[in-house]
Short mmCIF file of C-alpha atoms in Angstrom, two decimals:
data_model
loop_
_atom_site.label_atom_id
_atom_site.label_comp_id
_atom_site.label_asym_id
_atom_site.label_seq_id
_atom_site.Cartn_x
_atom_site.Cartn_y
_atom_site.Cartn_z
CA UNK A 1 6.39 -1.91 0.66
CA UNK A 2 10.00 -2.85 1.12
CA UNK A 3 11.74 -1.72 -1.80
CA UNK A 4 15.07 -4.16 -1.42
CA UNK A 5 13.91 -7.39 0.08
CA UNK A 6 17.05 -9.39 1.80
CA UNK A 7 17.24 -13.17 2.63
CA UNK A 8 17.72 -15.32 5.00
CA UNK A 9 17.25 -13.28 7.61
CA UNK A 10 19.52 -14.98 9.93
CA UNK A 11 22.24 -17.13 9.58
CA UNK A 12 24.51 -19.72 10.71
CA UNK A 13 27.66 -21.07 9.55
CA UNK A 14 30.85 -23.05 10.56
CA UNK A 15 33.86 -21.50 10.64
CA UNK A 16 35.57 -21.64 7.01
CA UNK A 17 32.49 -21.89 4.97
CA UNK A 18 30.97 -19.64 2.85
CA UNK A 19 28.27 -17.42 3.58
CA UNK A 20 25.53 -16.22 1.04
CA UNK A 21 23.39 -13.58 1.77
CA UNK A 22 21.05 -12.32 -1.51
CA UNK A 23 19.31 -9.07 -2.63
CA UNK A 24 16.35 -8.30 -4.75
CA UNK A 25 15.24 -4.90 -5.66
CA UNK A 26 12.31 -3.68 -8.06
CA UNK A 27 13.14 0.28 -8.70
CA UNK A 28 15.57 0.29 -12.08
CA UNK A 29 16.39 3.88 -11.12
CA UNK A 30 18.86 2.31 -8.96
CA UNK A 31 22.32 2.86 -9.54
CA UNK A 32 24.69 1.99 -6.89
CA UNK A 33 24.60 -1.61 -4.63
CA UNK A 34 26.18 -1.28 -0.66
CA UNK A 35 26.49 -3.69 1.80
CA UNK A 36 27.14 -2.73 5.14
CA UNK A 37 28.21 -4.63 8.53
CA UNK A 38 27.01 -3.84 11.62
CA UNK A 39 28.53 -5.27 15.48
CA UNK A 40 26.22 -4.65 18.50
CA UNK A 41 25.93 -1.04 19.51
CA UNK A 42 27.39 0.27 16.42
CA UNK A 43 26.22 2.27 13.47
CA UNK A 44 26.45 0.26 10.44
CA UNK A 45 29.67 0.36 8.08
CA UNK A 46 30.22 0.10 4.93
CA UNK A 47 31.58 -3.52 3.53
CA UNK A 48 31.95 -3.39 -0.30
CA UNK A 49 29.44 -2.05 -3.11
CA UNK A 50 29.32 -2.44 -6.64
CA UNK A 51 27.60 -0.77 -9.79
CA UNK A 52 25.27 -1.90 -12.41
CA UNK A 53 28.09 -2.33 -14.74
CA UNK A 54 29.80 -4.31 -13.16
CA UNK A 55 29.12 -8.34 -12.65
CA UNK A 56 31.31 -8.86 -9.88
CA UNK A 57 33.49 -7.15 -7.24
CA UNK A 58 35.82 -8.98 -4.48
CA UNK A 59 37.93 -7.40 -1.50
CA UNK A 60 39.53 -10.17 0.46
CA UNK A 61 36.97 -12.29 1.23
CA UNK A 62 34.04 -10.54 0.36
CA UNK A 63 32.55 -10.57 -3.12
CA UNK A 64 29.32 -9.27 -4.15
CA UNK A 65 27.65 -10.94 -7.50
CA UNK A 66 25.28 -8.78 -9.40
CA UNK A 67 22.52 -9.41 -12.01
CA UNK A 68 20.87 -6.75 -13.72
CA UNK A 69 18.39 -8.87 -15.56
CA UNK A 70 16.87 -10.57 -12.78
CA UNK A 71 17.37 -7.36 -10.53
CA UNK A 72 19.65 -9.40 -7.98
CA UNK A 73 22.75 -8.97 -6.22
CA UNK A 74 24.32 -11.47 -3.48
CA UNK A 75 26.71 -10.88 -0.79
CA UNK A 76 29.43 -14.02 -0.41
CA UNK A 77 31.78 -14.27 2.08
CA UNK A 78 34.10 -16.49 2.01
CA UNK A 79 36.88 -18.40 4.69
CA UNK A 80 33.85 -17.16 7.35
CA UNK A 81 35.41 -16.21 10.38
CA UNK A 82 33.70 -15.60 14.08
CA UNK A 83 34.87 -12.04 13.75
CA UNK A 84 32.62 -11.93 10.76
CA UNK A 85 29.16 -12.69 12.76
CA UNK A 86 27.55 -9.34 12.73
CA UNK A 87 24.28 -7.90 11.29
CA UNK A 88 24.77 -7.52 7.08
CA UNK A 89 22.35 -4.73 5.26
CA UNK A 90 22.50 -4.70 1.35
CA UNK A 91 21.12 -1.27 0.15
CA UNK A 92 20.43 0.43 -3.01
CA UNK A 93 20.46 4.25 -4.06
CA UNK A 94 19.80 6.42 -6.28
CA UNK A 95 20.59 9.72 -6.00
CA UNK A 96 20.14 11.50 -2.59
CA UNK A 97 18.10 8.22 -0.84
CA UNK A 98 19.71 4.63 0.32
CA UNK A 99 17.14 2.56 0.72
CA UNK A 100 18.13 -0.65 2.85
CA UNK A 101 17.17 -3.86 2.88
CA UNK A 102 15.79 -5.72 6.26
CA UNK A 103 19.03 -7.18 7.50
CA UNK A 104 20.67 -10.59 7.68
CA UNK A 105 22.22 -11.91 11.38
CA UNK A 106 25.01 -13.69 10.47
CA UNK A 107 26.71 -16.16 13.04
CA UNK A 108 30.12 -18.24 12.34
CA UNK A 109 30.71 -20.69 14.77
CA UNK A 110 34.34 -22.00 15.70
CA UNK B 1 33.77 8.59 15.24
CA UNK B 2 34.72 10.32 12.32
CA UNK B 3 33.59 13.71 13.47
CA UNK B 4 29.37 12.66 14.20
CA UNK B 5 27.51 12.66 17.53
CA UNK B 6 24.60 12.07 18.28
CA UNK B 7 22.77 12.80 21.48
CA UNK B 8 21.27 11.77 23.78
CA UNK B 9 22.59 8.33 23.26
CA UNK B 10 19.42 7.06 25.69
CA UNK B 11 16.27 8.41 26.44
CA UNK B 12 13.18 6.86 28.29
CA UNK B 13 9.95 9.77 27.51
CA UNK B 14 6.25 9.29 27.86
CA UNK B 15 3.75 8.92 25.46
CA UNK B 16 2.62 12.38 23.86
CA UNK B 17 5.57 14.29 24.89
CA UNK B 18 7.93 15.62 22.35
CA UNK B 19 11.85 14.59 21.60
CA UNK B 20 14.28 16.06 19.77
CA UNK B 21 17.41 14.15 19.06
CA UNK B 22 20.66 16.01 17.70
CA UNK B 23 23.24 14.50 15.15
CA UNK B 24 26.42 16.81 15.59
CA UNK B 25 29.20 16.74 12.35
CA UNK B 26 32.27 17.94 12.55
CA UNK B 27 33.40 17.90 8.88
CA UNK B 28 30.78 19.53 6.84
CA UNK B 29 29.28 17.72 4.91
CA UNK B 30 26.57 18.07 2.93
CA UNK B 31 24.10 15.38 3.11
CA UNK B 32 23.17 13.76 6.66
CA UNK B 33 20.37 11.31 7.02
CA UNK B 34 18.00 9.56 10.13
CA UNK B 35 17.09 6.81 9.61
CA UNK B 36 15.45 4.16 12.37
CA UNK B 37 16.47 0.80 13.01
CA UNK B 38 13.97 -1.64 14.07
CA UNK B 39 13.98 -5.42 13.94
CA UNK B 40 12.63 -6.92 11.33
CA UNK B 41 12.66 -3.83 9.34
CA UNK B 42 16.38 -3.22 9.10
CA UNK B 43 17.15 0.87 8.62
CA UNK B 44 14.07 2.73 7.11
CA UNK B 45 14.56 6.59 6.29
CA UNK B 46 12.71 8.96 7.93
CA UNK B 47 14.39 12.60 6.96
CA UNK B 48 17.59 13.72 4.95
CA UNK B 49 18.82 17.28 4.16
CA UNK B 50 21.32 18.13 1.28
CA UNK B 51 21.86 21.46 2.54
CA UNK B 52 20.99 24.17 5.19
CA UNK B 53 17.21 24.41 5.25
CA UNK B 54 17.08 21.92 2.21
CA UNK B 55 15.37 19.03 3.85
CA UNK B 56 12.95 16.04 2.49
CA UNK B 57 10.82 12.94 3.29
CA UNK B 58 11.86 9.90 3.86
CA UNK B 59 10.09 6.57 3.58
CA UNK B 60 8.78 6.58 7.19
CA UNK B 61 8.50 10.28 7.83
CA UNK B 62 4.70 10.42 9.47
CA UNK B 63 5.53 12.11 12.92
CA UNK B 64 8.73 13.45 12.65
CA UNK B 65 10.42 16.19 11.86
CA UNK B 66 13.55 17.64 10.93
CA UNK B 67 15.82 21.33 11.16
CA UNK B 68 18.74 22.38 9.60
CA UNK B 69 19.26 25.78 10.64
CA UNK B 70 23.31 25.21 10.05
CA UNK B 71 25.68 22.86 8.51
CA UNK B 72 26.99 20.87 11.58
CA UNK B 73 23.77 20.19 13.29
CA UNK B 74 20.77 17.96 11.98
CA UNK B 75 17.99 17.81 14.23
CA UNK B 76 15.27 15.33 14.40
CA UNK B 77 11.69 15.77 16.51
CA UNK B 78 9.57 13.64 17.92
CA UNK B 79 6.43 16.19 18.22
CA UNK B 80 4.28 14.35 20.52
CA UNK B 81 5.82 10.72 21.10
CA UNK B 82 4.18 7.67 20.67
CA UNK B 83 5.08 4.03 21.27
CA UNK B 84 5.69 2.99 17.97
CA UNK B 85 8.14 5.49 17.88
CA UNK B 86 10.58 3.29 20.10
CA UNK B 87 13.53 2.27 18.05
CA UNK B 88 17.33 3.22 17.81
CA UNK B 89 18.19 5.91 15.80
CA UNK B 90 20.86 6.35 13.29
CA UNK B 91 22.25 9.71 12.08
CA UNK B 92 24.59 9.63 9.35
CA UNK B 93 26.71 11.70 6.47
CA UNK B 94 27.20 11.34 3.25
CA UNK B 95 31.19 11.51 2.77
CA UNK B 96 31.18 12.71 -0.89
CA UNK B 97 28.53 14.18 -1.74
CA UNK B 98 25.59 11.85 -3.38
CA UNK B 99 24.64 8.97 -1.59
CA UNK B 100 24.80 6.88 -4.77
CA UNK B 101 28.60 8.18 -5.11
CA UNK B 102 29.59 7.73 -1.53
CA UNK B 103 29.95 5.63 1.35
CA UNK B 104 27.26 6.59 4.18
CA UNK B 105 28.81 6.79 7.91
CA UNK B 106 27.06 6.60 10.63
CA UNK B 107 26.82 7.56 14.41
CA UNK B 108 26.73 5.11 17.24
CA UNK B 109 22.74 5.42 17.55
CA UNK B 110 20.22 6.80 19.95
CA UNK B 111 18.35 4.12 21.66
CA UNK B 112 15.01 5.63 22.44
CA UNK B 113 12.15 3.88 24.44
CA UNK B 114 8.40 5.66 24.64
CA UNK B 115 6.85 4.34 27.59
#
């Protein structure tokens, strides 16, 4: 039962175009929204994350959108560059777990 | 790596022996995870410990287990290895305390193949 389903799961986009990448999750115990980037042979890192509270946060060119009601939250990235194409995870937590979602493979081509 | 290792960082074992991996922090901190990284699955908890000897289930803990006998050291075992147990393993630590408070980082992995 995955707890924080992710889509697409892969990804392809030119170079200056936007990527989407979206997050569903059922538990409302949830409290706190990651995303984290991962390159080839590396742990995942964390990216940006947001709260419940809060609609919408941006760094640069990444901006996560969040909606409580329907229990989403979206990763966009925007200006995509090729150093962007990596592996994206959106997680949630509560408390002491982070649960993560399956992973989206995210390629910008030149 | 911001003070974790984790070792070995590849292992090839047999079916029915046992592993034990090692995630090594430098910094104290409290909470440290595993977690397994499969495709199609993305990261999937198996174990985390919020203290010395304080230790619980994650959501894929069925044939592993975990020790901390001391702050720095977070061990995870493999007690008689199977093939669905190949996957790369992540440890990782909790930089402020609660992981719904605080960034997670992780190690560079264990890739581990059961043969």
């Amino acid at each position: 039962q995955q707890q924080v389903k992710q889509s697409p799961q892969s990804l392809i986009v030119q170079k200056g175009g936007i990527s989407i990448i979206n997050c569903a999750y059922e538990n409302t115990a949830f409290d706190y929204f990651p995303w984290y980037q991962q390159f080839p042979g590396k742990g995942p890192a964390l990216l940006i994350a947001i709260r419940p509270d809060v609609s919408e946060k941006k760094e640069g060119r990444f901006t996560i959108s969040f909606n409580k009601s329907a229990k989403q939250f979206s990763l966009h990235i925007m200006d995509s560059q090729p150093g962007d194409s990596a592996t994206y995870f959106c997680a949630a937590s509560s408390a002491d777990k982070l649960i993560f979602g399956t992973g989206t493979r995210l390629q910008v081509f030149p | 790596d911001a003070g974790i290792t984790q070792s070995p960082r590849h292992k090839v074992t047999e079916t029915g022996t046992p592993v034990t991996l090692r995630c090594h922090q430098t910094e104290n901190h409290r909470y440290m995870y595993w977690y397994r990284q499969d495709p199609g699955h993305g990261l999937r908890l198996i174990h985390y410990s919020y203290g010395v000897k304080d230790t619980d289930k994650g959501e894929v803990s069925d044939g592993y287990s975990v020790s901390r006998s001391k702050t720095e050291d977070f061990l995870l075992t493999l007690e008689s290895a199977t093939s669905s147990q190949t996957s790369v393993y992540f440890c990782a630590i909790s930089l402020q305390g609660q992981v719904n408070n605080s960034p997670l980082h992780f190690g560079n992995g264990t890739r581990l193949t059961v043969t």
